[in-house]
PDB file of C-alpha atoms in Angstrom:
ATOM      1  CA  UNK F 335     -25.503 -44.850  28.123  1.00 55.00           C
ATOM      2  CA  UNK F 336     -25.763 -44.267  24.299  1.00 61.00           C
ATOM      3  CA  UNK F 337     -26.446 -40.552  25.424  1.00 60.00           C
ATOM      4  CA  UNK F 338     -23.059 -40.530  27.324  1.00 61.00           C
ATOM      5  CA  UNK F 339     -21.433 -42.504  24.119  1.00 58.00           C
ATOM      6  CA  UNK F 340     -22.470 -39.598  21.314  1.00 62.00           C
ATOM      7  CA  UNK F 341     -22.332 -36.799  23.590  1.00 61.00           C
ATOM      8  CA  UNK F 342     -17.974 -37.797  23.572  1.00 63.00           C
ATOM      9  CA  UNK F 343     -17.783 -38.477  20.948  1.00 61.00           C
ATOM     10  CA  UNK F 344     -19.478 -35.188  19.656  1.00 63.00           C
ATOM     11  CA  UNK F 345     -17.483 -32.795  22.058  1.00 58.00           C
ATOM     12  CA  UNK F 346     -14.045 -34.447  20.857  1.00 60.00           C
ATOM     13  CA  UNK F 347     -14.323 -34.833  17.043  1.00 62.00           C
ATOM     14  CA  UNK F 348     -16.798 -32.399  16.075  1.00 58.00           C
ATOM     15  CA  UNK F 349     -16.046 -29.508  17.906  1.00 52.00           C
ATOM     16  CA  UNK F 350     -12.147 -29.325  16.933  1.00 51.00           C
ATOM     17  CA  UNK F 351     -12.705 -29.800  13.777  1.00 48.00           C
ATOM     18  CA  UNK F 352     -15.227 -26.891  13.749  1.00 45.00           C
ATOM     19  CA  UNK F 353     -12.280 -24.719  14.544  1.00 48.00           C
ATOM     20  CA  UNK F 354     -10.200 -25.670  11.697  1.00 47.00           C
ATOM     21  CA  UNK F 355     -12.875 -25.187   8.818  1.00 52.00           C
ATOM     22  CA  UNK F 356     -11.043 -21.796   7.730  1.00 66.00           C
ATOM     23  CA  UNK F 357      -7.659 -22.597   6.906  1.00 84.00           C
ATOM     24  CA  UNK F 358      -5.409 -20.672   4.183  1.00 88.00           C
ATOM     25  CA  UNK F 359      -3.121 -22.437   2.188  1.00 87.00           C
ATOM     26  CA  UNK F 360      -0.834 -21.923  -0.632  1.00 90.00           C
ATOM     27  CA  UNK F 361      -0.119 -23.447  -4.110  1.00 88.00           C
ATOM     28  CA  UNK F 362       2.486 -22.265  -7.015  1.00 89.00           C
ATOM     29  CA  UNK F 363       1.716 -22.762 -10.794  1.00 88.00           C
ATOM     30  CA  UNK F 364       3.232 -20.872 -13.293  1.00 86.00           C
ATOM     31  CA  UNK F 365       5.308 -17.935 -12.059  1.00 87.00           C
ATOM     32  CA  UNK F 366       2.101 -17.445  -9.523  1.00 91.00           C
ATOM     33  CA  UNK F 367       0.964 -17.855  -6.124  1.00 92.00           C
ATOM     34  CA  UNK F 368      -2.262 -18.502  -4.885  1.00 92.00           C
ATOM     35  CA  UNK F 369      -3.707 -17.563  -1.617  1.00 92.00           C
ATOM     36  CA  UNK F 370      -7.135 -19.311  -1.070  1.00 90.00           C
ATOM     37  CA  UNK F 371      -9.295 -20.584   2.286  1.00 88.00           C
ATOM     38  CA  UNK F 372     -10.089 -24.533   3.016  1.00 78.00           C
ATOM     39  CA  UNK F 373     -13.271 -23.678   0.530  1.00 77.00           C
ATOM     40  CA  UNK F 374     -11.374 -22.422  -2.549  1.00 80.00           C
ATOM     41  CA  UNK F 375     -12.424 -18.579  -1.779  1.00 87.00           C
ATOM     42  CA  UNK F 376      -9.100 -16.817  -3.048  1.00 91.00           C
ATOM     43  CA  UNK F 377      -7.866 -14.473  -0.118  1.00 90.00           C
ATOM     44  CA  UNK F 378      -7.623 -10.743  -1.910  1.00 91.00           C
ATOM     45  CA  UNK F 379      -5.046  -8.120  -0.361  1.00 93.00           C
ATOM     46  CA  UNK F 380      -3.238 -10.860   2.259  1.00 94.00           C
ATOM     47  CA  UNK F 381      -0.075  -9.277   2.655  1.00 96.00           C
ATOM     48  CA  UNK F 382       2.865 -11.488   0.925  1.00 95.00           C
ATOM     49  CA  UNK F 383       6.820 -11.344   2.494  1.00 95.00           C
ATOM     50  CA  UNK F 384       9.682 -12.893   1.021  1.00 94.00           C
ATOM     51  CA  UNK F 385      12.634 -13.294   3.267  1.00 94.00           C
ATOM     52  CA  UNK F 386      16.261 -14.655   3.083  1.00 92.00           C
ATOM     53  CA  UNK F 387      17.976 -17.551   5.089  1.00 90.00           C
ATOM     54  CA  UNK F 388      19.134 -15.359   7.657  1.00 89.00           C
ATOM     55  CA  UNK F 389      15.222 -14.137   7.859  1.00 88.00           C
ATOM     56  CA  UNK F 390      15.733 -10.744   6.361  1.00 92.00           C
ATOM     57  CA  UNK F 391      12.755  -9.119   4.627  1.00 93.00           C
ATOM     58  CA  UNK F 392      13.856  -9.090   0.960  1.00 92.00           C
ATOM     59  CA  UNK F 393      10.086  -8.126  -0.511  1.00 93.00           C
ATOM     60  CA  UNK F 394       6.635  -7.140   0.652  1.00 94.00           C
ATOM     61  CA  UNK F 395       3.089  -7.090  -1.513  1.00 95.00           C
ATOM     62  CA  UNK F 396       0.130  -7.719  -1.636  1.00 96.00           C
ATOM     63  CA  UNK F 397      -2.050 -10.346  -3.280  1.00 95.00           C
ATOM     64  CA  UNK F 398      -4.797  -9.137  -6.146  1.00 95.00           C
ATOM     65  CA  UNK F 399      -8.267  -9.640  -5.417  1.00 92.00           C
ATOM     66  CA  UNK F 400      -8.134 -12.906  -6.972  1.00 93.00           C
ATOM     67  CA  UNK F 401      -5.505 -14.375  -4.397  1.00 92.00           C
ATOM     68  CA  UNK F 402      -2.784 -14.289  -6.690  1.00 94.00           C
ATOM     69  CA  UNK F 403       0.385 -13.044  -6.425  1.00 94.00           C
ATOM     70  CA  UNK F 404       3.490 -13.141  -9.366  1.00 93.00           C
ATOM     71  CA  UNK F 405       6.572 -14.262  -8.626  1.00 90.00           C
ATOM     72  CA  UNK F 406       8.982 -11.906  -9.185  1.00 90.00           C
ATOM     73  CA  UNK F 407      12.095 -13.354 -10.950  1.00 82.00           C
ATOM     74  CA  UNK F 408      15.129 -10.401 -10.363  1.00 83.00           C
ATOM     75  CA  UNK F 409      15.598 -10.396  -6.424  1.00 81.00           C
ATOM     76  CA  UNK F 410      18.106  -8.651  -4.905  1.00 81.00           C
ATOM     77  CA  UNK F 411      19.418 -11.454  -1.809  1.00 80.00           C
ATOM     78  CA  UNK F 412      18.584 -15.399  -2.372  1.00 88.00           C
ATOM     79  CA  UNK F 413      15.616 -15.512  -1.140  1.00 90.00           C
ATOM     80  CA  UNK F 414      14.379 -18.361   0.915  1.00 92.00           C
ATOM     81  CA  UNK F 415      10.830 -18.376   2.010  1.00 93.00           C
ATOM     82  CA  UNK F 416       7.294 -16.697   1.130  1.00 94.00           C
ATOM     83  CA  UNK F 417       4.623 -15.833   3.908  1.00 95.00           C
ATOM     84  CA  UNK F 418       1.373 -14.885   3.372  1.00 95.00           C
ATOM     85  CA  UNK F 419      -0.253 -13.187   6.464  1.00 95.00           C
ATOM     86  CA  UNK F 420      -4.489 -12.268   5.558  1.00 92.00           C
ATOM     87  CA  UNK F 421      -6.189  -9.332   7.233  1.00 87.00           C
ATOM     88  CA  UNK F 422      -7.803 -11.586   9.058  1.00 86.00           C
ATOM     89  CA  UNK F 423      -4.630 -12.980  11.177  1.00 88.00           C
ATOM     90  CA  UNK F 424      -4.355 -16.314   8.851  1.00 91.00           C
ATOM     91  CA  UNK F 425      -0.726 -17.407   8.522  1.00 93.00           C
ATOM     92  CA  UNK F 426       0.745 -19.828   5.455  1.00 92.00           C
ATOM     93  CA  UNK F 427       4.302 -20.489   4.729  1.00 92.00           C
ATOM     94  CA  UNK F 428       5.651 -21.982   1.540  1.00 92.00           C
ATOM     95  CA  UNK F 429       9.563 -22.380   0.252  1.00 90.00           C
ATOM     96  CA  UNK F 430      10.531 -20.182  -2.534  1.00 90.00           C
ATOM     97  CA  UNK F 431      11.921 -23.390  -4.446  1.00 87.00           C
ATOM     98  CA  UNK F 432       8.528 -25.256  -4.307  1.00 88.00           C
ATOM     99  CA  UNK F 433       6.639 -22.196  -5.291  1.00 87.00           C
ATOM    100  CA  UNK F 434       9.081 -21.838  -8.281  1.00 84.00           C
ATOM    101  CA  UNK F 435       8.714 -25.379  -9.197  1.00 84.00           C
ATOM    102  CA  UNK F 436       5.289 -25.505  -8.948  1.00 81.00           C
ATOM    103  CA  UNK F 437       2.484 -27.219  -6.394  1.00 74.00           C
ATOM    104  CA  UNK F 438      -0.412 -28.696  -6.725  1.00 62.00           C
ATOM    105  CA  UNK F 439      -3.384 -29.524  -4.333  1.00 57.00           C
ATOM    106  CA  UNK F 440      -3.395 -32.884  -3.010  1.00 59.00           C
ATOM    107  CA  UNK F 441      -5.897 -35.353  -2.628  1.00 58.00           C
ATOM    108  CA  UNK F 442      -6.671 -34.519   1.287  1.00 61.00           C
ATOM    109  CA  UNK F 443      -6.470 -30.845   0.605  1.00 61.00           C
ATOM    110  CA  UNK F 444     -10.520 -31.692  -0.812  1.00 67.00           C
ATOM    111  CA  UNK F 445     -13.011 -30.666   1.876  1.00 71.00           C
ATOM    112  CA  UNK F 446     -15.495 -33.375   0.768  1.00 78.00           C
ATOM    113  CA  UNK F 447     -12.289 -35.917   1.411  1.00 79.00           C
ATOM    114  CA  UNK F 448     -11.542 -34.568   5.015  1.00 80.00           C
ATOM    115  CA  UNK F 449     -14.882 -34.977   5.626  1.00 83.00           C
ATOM    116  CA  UNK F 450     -15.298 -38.805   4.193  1.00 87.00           C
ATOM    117  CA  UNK F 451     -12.608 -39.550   6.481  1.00 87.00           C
ATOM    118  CA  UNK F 452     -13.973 -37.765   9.893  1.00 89.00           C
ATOM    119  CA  UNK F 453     -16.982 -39.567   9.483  1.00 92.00           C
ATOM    120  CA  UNK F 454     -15.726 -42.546   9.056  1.00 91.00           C
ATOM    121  CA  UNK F 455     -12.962 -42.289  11.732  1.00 93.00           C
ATOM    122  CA  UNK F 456     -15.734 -41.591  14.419  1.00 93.00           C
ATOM    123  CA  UNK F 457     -18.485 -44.006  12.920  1.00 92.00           C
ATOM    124  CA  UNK F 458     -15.356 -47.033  13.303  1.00 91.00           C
ATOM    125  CA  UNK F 459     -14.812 -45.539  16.868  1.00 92.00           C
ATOM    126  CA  UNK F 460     -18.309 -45.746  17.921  1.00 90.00           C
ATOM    127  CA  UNK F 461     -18.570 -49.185  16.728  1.00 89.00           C
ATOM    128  CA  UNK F 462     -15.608 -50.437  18.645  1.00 90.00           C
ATOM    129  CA  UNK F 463     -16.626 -48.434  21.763  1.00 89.00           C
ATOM    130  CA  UNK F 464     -20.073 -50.288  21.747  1.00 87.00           C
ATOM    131  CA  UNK F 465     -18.395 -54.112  21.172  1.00 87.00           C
ATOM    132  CA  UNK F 466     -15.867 -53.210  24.294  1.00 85.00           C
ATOM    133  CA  UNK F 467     -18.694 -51.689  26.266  1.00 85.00           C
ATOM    134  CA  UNK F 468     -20.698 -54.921  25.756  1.00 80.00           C
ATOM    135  CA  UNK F 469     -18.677 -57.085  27.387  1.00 67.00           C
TER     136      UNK F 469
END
């Protein structure tokens, strides 16, 4: 039975979250963009499009080998939205507002935070499944 228990538990919380250990995200700070994985590893030569409202490509680059990219500040067009697309078929999105203003990574963004809390979502689940099994 406890076999049964752990071998659910494993095949529905461990294995998706295998699958999203290489994310790419974005974050603005000034005048720059930076293109980095889930583990902080920048993401050099990701190819960087800014488009309008109507979704008209205003600008394309590339990002440095550092993952960062300068915003430029003389565009012809308003434009609207920045997407970063990596070599490897990763896609990010981020307004072109927000990256002006600035971002910063948030608490959950940490690895070592996601992490805390999948553990401790599936050791509370497996303690609940066990009382309700009991009975």
């Amino acid at each position: 039975m406890k076999m049964s228990c752990f071998s659910i538990f494993f095949v529905l919380f461990c294995l998706p979250a295998g699958s999203d250990a290489h994310s790419l995200y974005l974050s603005a700070e000034d005048g720059q963009l930076h293109a980095y994985y889930t583990e902080n590893a920048p993401v050099s030569h990701a190819e960087v499009t800014v488009v309008d409202e109507n979704g008209l490509v205003i600008l394309q680059d590339k990002t440095n080998g550092e993952g960062l990219w300068l915003l430029p500040m003389h565009l012809t067009g308003s434009p609207r939205l920045i997407v970063v697309t990596t070599p490897d078929g990763h896609r990010a999105q981020i307004a072109w507002r927000k990256a002006l203003e600035g971002t910063s990574q948030v608490f959950f963004d940490l690895l070592i935070v996601r992490l805390g809390f999948g553990i401790l979502i599936i050791g509370g689940t497996t303690f609940l499944l066990k009382r309700f099994l009991k009975k």
